[in-house]
Amino acid sequence: MRTLFTLLSAIFFCLQSNAQKIPSFGKIDKAEFESKECSYDKEAIAEYLLDVAEVRYYFTSSDFVNETTNRIRIKILNEKAVDLANVRIPYYSVGTAQRIRNIEGYTYNLNANGEVETTKLEKKAVMEQKLGSESEMMVFTLPNVKVGSIIEYRFEDSKRNSIEIEDWTFQRAHPVRYSEYNVEIPEVLEFTYLIRRTLPVKETTEGINKVKRFVMTNIPGLDREPYMSSAKDYLQRIDFQLRAIDGKPRMTTWPQLTEQLLENEYFGAQLRKNVFKGTSLQSDLKTITDPYQRMVTVLNFVKKEVTWNGQTSRWSDAGVKNALEKHSGNSADMNLLLVNLLRDADIKAYPVLVSTRTNGKVNTAYPFLYQFNDVYVYAEVDQKPYILDATNYTNPPFITPWDVQFTEGYLVDKDLAQFIVMGDMKHRFRLITSVLGEIDAEGKLKGSANIIAHDYAKNERMRSLRRGEKQYKDDYFNNPHPEFKFDSLTYKNEKNDSLPLENLVQFQGTLNSSGEYLFYSPNFLMELETNDFISDKRFTDIEFGYTQYYNMFTTIRFPNNLVPEELPKNIRMIMPDTSIVLQRFVNKNENTVSMRYTLEIKRPTYYVDEYLDFKTFYAKLFEMLNEQIVFKRKTIPKP
């Protein structure tokens, strides 16, 4: 650090950017209030008019500081966006390493005379809030905010002796009219950066200090879309990485990273701790010779003896011994312990760095540890791989956890270090439903349903069931079908990983009616009641995370005073690439209607450039699924 400081202290930093002229802070043009919508994203509830940051380095008497000045200006277009006035700025609070300071803010409104009124953020309205042992956040609410307001604020983020440049995200959940990132990099520091974009970026180097300037304009908002993975995979952004200091390489390689991890006290050293001899596994495994059952026994031991504390990390916190003794630990504590114990049980096992689906995809060309947010376990039994996570209490060992499905993980080992693809095409979301119902003369329907959930369908249901029977019943019965009452719900095989979860439930309700007509939807309890893909635009891939199979058997009995006037026709629908197949068979026999629906979705992912074709087919598919049986009341002559 002393050598680095000497090198850096030879340079005087002063940000001099010939950046595009942007409105002064605290000043606003009345013309900004004229538009009531965002011209390039008309459904937006807010628009970031400015999103600007400047990064610079400067020196104090004893160290150097990396300082970023952030400035944000937002126009509130809808009542739902008023909450943007509540600003939260988290930061690392240990010692004096990081500080958020010089916070200023304004709210601008037009008064009854059409003049701009400015309300200033009071200093006393800015508060510090504790987040944890190592972090805090600055909290404030800009005053007098309503629909039509324009708000803006700025602050300085100061980090002592920090070399790294923060990554920059041009895109937000709401559209951004103008985004600019100015970075002044000292000559002794060399950075590599990767611009991830689909929109144009203006990139220039300006001034005697060679300020790097990046500008993007009119960026549509990227909000959550159904079945999207991490927004980070799609956001327009720049990632920075330190490459060299004074010409000396600092960018590591994957082999170097592996070596560092294996020697680290909070990672590799935990794999060498002697914990097996002090556990009940010594006796538990004596009579178990099957390798798979030995692996399962060790996995269940960790899940039973150590409770996950809810913290996800690449690094062990308590240490595997302490986690076992205190019966609590973070994700790394539990999974590194699992590797440790599996090896002592003669099972091949290795830690795997993962980036979960919510964290985003890993760029394998860049050996950046920060790309990963967790560590799982790769185990091998009879040359068959298994991906294990001791914090996942509902996922059976033979199924790849959904949150890393079709991602790449980095296997950490001195000899076998490599990226592995974690994709499970064998197991799918499979749901088989049988409904037996009877309609009475007044149009009331009652009956029973048997629902069998396999693989990922069972996994999802088990996560809900862990939160309680009421939550489970609400998730799968009450909330999707509020017009029906469900009771006598029973479970079977919830504690047996090798068998599907079976539910038997009784239901009763009144069919929808119009005059002399009654309507029954065959899509009842199929878990496909709502089409999530109705938006005309889509910005992200559709990532189900598994292939799917649905099979629905329905038998409905009806009284003599009803006659089926309209029955869905037998059909077979196939998507042009054959990846989705829907079949429907309907048969009437005296006072009974029998139906069978099968739907198979053979791909786990549909790409954004396929969306329009996918959306069109899916709309037709749901039209078929929701086509109702129409019963007409008839008058039965009196004897």
Coordinates of N, CA, C and O in Angstrom, one line a residue, residues 127-233:
M127 N -31.2 11.3 7.6 CA -30.9 10.5 8.7 C -30.0 9.3 8.4 O -30.0 8.9 7.2
E128 N -29.3 8.8 9.3 CA -28.6 7.6 9.2 C -29.3 6.4 9.8 O -29.9 6.5 10.8
Q129 N -29.3 5.3 9.1 CA -30.1 4.1 9.6 C -29.1 2.9 9.5 O -28.5 2.6 8.5
K130 N -29.1 2.2 10.6 CA -28.2 1.0 10.7 C -28.8 -0.2 9.9 O -30.0 -0.5 10.0
L131 N -28.0 -0.8 9.1 CA -28.5 -2.0 8.4 C -27.9 -3.3 9.0 O -28.6 -4.3 8.9
G132 N -26.7 -3.3 9.5 CA -26.1 -4.4 10.0 C -24.8 -4.0 10.7 O -24.5 -2.9 11.0
S133 N -24.0 -5.0 11.0 CA -22.7 -4.7 11.8 C -21.7 -3.9 10.9 O -20.9 -3.3 11.5
E134 N -21.8 -4.0 9.6 CA -20.8 -3.4 8.8 C -21.4 -2.4 7.8 O -20.7 -1.9 6.9
S135 N -22.7 -2.1 7.8 CA -23.3 -1.2 6.8 C -24.4 -0.4 7.4 O -25.1 -0.7 8.4
E136 N -24.6 0.8 6.8 CA -25.6 1.8 7.2 C -26.2 2.3 5.9 O -25.7 2.0 4.8
M137 N -27.2 3.2 6.0 CA -27.6 3.9 4.8 C -28.2 5.3 5.2 O -28.6 5.5 6.3
M138 N -28.0 6.2 4.3 CA -28.5 7.5 4.5 C -30.0 7.5 3.9 O -30.2 6.9 2.9
V139 N -30.9 8.1 4.7 CA -32.3 8.0 4.4 C -32.9 9.4 4.4 O -32.6 10.2 5.3
F140 N -33.6 9.7 3.3 CA -34.3 11.0 3.3 C -35.5 11.0 2.4 O -35.5 10.1 1.5
T141 N -36.4 11.8 2.6 CA -37.6 11.9 1.7 C -37.7 13.4 1.2 O -37.8 14.3 2.0
L142 N -37.7 13.5 -0.1 CA -37.8 14.8 -0.7 C -39.2 15.4 -0.5 O -40.2 14.6 -0.6
P143 N -39.4 16.6 -0.1 CA -40.7 17.2 0.4 C -41.6 17.6 -0.8 O -41.2 17.8 -1.9
N144 N -42.9 17.6 -0.4 CA -43.9 18.1 -1.3 C -44.0 17.5 -2.7 O -44.1 18.2 -3.7
V145 N -43.9 16.2 -2.7 CA -43.9 15.5 -4.0 C -45.3 14.9 -4.3 O -45.9 14.3 -3.5
K146 N -45.7 15.1 -5.6 CA -47.0 14.7 -6.1 C -46.8 14.4 -7.6 O -45.7 14.6 -8.2
V147 N -47.9 13.9 -8.2 CA -47.9 13.7 -9.6 C -47.6 15.0 -10.3 O -48.2 16.1 -10.1
G148 N -46.6 15.0 -11.2 CA -46.2 16.2 -11.9 C -45.0 16.9 -11.4 O -44.4 17.8 -12.0
S149 N -44.6 16.5 -10.1 CA -43.4 17.1 -9.5 C -42.1 16.6 -10.3 O -42.1 15.5 -10.9
I150 N -41.1 17.4 -10.2 CA -39.7 17.0 -10.6 C -38.9 17.1 -9.4 O -38.9 18.1 -8.7
I151 N -38.2 16.0 -9.1 CA -37.3 16.0 -7.9 C -35.8 15.8 -8.4 O -35.6 15.2 -9.4
E152 N -34.9 16.3 -7.6 CA -33.5 16.0 -7.9 C -32.7 16.1 -6.6 O -33.1 16.7 -5.6
Y153 N -31.7 15.3 -6.6 CA -30.8 15.3 -5.4 C -29.4 14.9 -5.9 O -29.2 14.3 -7.0
R154 N -28.4 15.2 -5.1 CA -27.0 14.8 -5.4 C -26.3 14.5 -4.1 O -26.7 15.0 -3.0
F155 N -25.2 13.7 -4.2 CA -24.5 13.4 -3.0 C -23.1 12.9 -3.4 O -22.9 12.6 -4.6
E156 N -22.2 12.9 -2.5 CA -20.8 12.5 -2.7 C -20.6 11.1 -2.0 O -20.9 11.0 -0.8
D157 N -20.0 10.2 -2.7 CA -19.7 8.9 -2.2 C -18.2 8.8 -2.1 O -17.5 8.7 -3.1
S158 N -17.6 8.9 -0.9 CA -16.2 9.0 -0.7 C -15.6 7.7 -0.1 O -16.1 7.3 0.9
K159 N -14.6 7.1 -0.8 CA -14.0 5.9 -0.3 C -12.5 6.1 -0.1 O -11.8 6.5 -1.1
R160 N -12.0 5.9 1.0 CA -10.5 6.1 1.3 C -9.7 4.8 0.8 O -10.1 3.7 1.1
N161 N -8.6 5.1 0.1 CA -7.7 4.1 -0.3 C -8.4 3.0 -1.1 O -8.0 1.8 -1.1
S162 N -9.4 3.4 -1.9 CA -10.0 2.4 -2.7 C -9.7 2.7 -4.2 O -9.8 3.9 -4.7
I163 N -9.2 1.7 -4.9 CA -8.7 1.9 -6.2 C -9.8 1.6 -7.2 O -9.9 2.2 -8.3
E164 N -10.7 0.6 -6.9 CA -11.6 0.1 -7.9 C -12.6 1.2 -8.3 O -13.0 2.1 -7.5
I165 N -13.0 1.2 -9.6 CA -14.0 2.0 -10.1 C -15.4 1.3 -10.1 O -15.5 0.2 -10.5
E166 N -16.4 2.0 -9.5 CA -17.7 1.4 -9.5 C -18.2 1.1 -10.9 O -18.0 1.9 -11.8
D167 N -18.9 0.0 -11.1 CA -19.6 -0.2 -12.4 C -20.7 0.8 -12.5 O -21.2 1.3 -11.6
W168 N -21.1 1.0 -13.8 CA -22.1 2.0 -14.0 C -23.3 1.4 -14.8 O -23.1 0.6 -15.8
T169 N -24.5 1.6 -14.4 CA -25.7 1.1 -15.0 C -26.5 2.3 -15.6 O -26.9 3.2 -14.9
F170 N -26.5 2.3 -17.0 CA -27.3 3.3 -17.7 C -28.8 3.2 -17.5 O -29.5 4.1 -17.4
Q171 N -29.2 1.9 -17.4 CA -30.7 1.6 -17.5 C -31.2 1.4 -16.1 O -30.5 0.8 -15.2
R172 N -32.4 1.8 -15.9 CA -33.1 1.6 -14.6 C -34.5 1.0 -14.8 O -34.9 0.8 -16.0
A173 N -35.2 0.8 -13.7 CA -36.6 0.3 -13.9 C -37.5 1.3 -14.6 O -38.4 0.9 -15.3
H174 N -37.2 2.6 -14.5 CA -37.9 3.6 -15.2 C -37.0 4.2 -16.3 O -35.8 4.1 -16.2
P175 N -37.6 4.7 -17.4 CA -36.8 5.3 -18.5 C -35.8 6.4 -18.0 O -36.1 7.1 -17.1
V176 N -34.7 6.5 -18.7 CA -33.7 7.5 -18.4 C -33.4 8.3 -19.7 O -33.0 7.8 -20.7
R177 N -33.7 9.6 -19.6 CA -33.5 10.5 -20.8 C -32.0 10.7 -21.1 O -31.6 10.7 -22.2
Y178 N -31.3 10.9 -20.0 CA -29.8 11.2 -20.2 C -29.0 10.6 -19.1 O -29.2 10.9 -17.9
S179 N -28.1 9.7 -19.5 CA -27.2 9.1 -18.5 C -25.8 9.3 -18.9 O -25.4 9.1 -20.0
E180 N -25.0 9.8 -17.9 CA -23.6 10.1 -18.2 C -22.7 9.7 -17.1 O -23.0 9.9 -15.9
Y181 N -21.6 9.1 -17.5 CA -20.6 8.6 -16.5 C -19.2 9.2 -16.9 O -18.7 8.9 -18.0
N182 N -18.6 10.0 -16.0 CA -17.3 10.6 -16.3 C -16.3 10.0 -15.3 O -16.5 10.0 -14.1
V183 N -15.2 9.4 -15.8 CA -14.2 8.8 -15.0 C -12.9 9.3 -15.3 O -12.4 9.2 -16.4
E184 N -12.2 9.9 -14.3 CA -10.9 10.4 -14.5 C -9.9 9.3 -13.9 O -9.9 9.1 -12.6
I185 N -9.1 8.7 -14.7 CA -8.3 7.6 -14.3 C -6.8 8.1 -14.2 O -6.3 8.5 -15.2
P186 N -6.1 8.0 -13.1 CA -4.7 8.3 -13.0 C -3.9 7.5 -14.0 O -4.2 6.3 -14.3
E187 N -2.8 8.0 -14.5 CA -1.9 7.3 -15.4 C -1.4 6.0 -14.9 O -1.1 5.1 -15.7
V188 N -1.2 6.0 -13.6 CA -0.6 4.8 -13.0 C -1.6 3.6 -12.9 O -1.2 2.5 -12.6
L189 N -2.8 3.9 -13.1 CA -3.9 2.9 -13.0 C -4.4 2.5 -14.4 O -4.7 3.4 -15.2
E190 N -4.5 1.2 -14.7 CA -5.0 0.8 -15.9 C -6.2 -0.1 -15.6 O -6.1 -1.0 -14.8
F191 N -7.3 0.2 -16.3 CA -8.5 -0.5 -16.1 C -9.0 -1.1 -17.5 O -8.7 -0.6 -18.5
T192 N -9.6 -2.3 -17.4 CA -10.3 -2.8 -18.5 C -11.8 -2.7 -18.2 O -12.2 -2.7 -17.1
Y193 N -12.5 -2.5 -19.2 CA -14.0 -2.3 -19.0 C -14.7 -3.0 -20.2 O -14.2 -3.1 -21.3
L194 N -15.9 -3.4 -19.8 CA -16.8 -4.1 -20.8 C -18.1 -3.4 -20.8 O -18.8 -3.3 -19.8
I195 N -18.5 -2.9 -22.0 CA -19.8 -2.2 -22.1 C -20.8 -3.2 -22.6 O -20.7 -3.8 -23.7
R196 N -21.8 -3.5 -21.8 CA -22.9 -4.4 -22.2 C -24.1 -3.5 -22.7 O -24.7 -2.8 -21.9
R197 N -24.4 -3.6 -23.9 CA -25.4 -2.7 -24.4 C -26.1 -3.3 -25.7 O -25.5 -4.1 -26.4
T198 N -27.3 -2.8 -25.9 CA -27.9 -3.0 -27.2 C -28.3 -1.6 -27.8 O -28.7 -1.5 -29.0
L199 N -28.2 -0.5 -27.0 CA -28.4 0.8 -27.5 C -27.1 1.5 -27.7 O -26.1 1.2 -27.1
P200 N -27.1 2.6 -28.5 CA -25.8 3.3 -28.8 C -25.2 4.0 -27.5 O -26.0 4.5 -26.7
V201 N -23.9 3.9 -27.4 CA -23.2 4.6 -26.3 C -22.2 5.5 -26.9 O -21.4 5.1 -27.8
K202 N -22.2 6.8 -26.5 CA -21.1 7.7 -27.0 C -20.0 7.7 -26.0 O -20.2 7.9 -24.8
E203 N -18.8 7.3 -26.5 CA -17.7 7.1 -25.6 C -16.6 8.1 -26.1 O -16.2 8.0 -27.3
T204 N -16.0 9.0 -25.3 CA -15.0 9.9 -25.6 C -13.9 10.0 -24.5 O -14.2 9.6 -23.4
T205 N -12.8 10.5 -24.9 CA -11.7 10.8 -23.9 C -11.4 12.2 -24.1 O -11.1 12.7 -25.2
E206 N -11.5 13.0 -23.0 CA -11.5 14.5 -23.1 C -10.5 15.1 -22.1 O -10.3 14.6 -21.0
G207 N -10.0 16.2 -22.5 CA -9.2 17.1 -21.6 C -7.8 16.5 -21.4 O -7.4 15.4 -21.8
I208 N -7.0 17.4 -20.7 CA -5.6 17.0 -20.4 C -5.5 15.8 -19.5 O -4.5 15.1 -19.4
N209 N -6.5 15.6 -18.7 CA -6.5 14.5 -17.7 C -7.1 13.2 -18.3 O -7.3 12.3 -17.6
K210 N -7.5 13.3 -19.6 CA -8.0 12.1 -20.3 C -9.2 11.5 -19.6 O -9.2 10.3 -19.2
V211 N -10.2 12.3 -19.4 CA -11.4 11.9 -18.7 C -12.2 11.0 -19.6 O -12.5 11.4 -20.8
K212 N -12.5 9.8 -19.2 CA -13.3 8.9 -20.0 C -14.8 9.3 -19.7 O -15.2 9.4 -18.6
R213 N -15.5 9.5 -20.8 CA -16.9 9.9 -20.7 C -17.8 9.0 -21.5 O -17.5 8.7 -22.7
F214 N -18.8 8.5 -20.9 CA -19.8 7.6 -21.5 C -21.2 8.2 -21.4 O -21.6 8.6 -20.3
V215 N -21.9 8.3 -22.5 CA -23.2 8.9 -22.6 C -24.2 8.0 -23.3 O -23.9 7.5 -24.4
M216 N -25.4 7.8 -22.7 CA -26.4 7.1 -23.4 C -27.7 7.9 -23.1 O -27.9 8.5 -22.1
T217 N -28.6 8.0 -24.2 CA -29.8 8.8 -24.1 C -31.0 7.9 -24.4 O -30.9 6.9 -25.1
N218 N -32.2 8.4 -23.9 CA -33.5 7.8 -24.2 C -33.5 6.3 -24.1 O -33.7 5.5 -25.0
I219 N -33.3 5.9 -22.8 CA -33.2 4.5 -22.5 C -34.5 4.0 -21.9 O -34.9 4.5 -20.8
P220 N -35.2 3.1 -22.5 CA -36.5 2.6 -22.0 C -36.3 2.0 -20.6 O -35.2 1.4 -20.3
G221 N -37.3 2.0 -19.8 CA -37.2 1.3 -18.5 C -37.2 -0.2 -18.6 O -37.7 -0.7 -19.6
L222 N -36.5 -0.8 -17.7 CA -36.5 -2.3 -17.7 C -37.0 -2.7 -16.4 O -36.3 -2.8 -15.4
D223 N -38.3 -3.0 -16.3 CA -39.0 -3.4 -15.1 C -39.0 -5.0 -15.1 O -38.7 -5.6 -16.1
R224 N -39.5 -5.6 -14.0 CA -39.6 -7.0 -13.9 C -40.6 -7.5 -15.0 O -41.7 -6.9 -15.2
E225 N -40.2 -8.6 -15.7 CA -41.1 -9.2 -16.6 C -41.3 -10.6 -16.2 O -40.4 -11.2 -15.5
P226 N -42.5 -11.2 -16.5 CA -42.7 -12.6 -16.1 C -41.6 -13.6 -16.6 O -41.3 -13.5 -17.8
Y227 N -41.1 -14.4 -15.7 CA -40.1 -15.4 -16.1 C -38.9 -14.8 -16.6 O -38.3 -15.4 -17.5
M228 N -38.4 -13.7 -16.1 CA -37.1 -13.2 -16.5 C -36.1 -13.6 -15.4 O -36.5 -13.8 -14.3
S229 N -34.9 -13.7 -15.8 CA -33.8 -14.0 -14.8 C -33.4 -12.7 -14.2 O -34.2 -11.8 -14.0
S230 N -32.1 -12.5 -13.9 CA -31.6 -11.3 -13.3 C -31.7 -10.1 -14.3 O -31.3 -10.3 -15.5
A231 N -32.2 -9.0 -13.8 CA -32.2 -7.8 -14.6 C -30.8 -7.4 -15.1 O -30.6 -6.8 -16.1
K232 N -29.8 -7.8 -14.3 CA -28.4 -7.4 -14.5 C -28.0 -8.0 -15.9 O -27.1 -7.4 -16.5
D233 N -28.5 -9.1 -16.3 CA -28.2 -9.7 -17.6 C -28.6 -8.9 -18.8 O -28.1 -9.1 -19.9

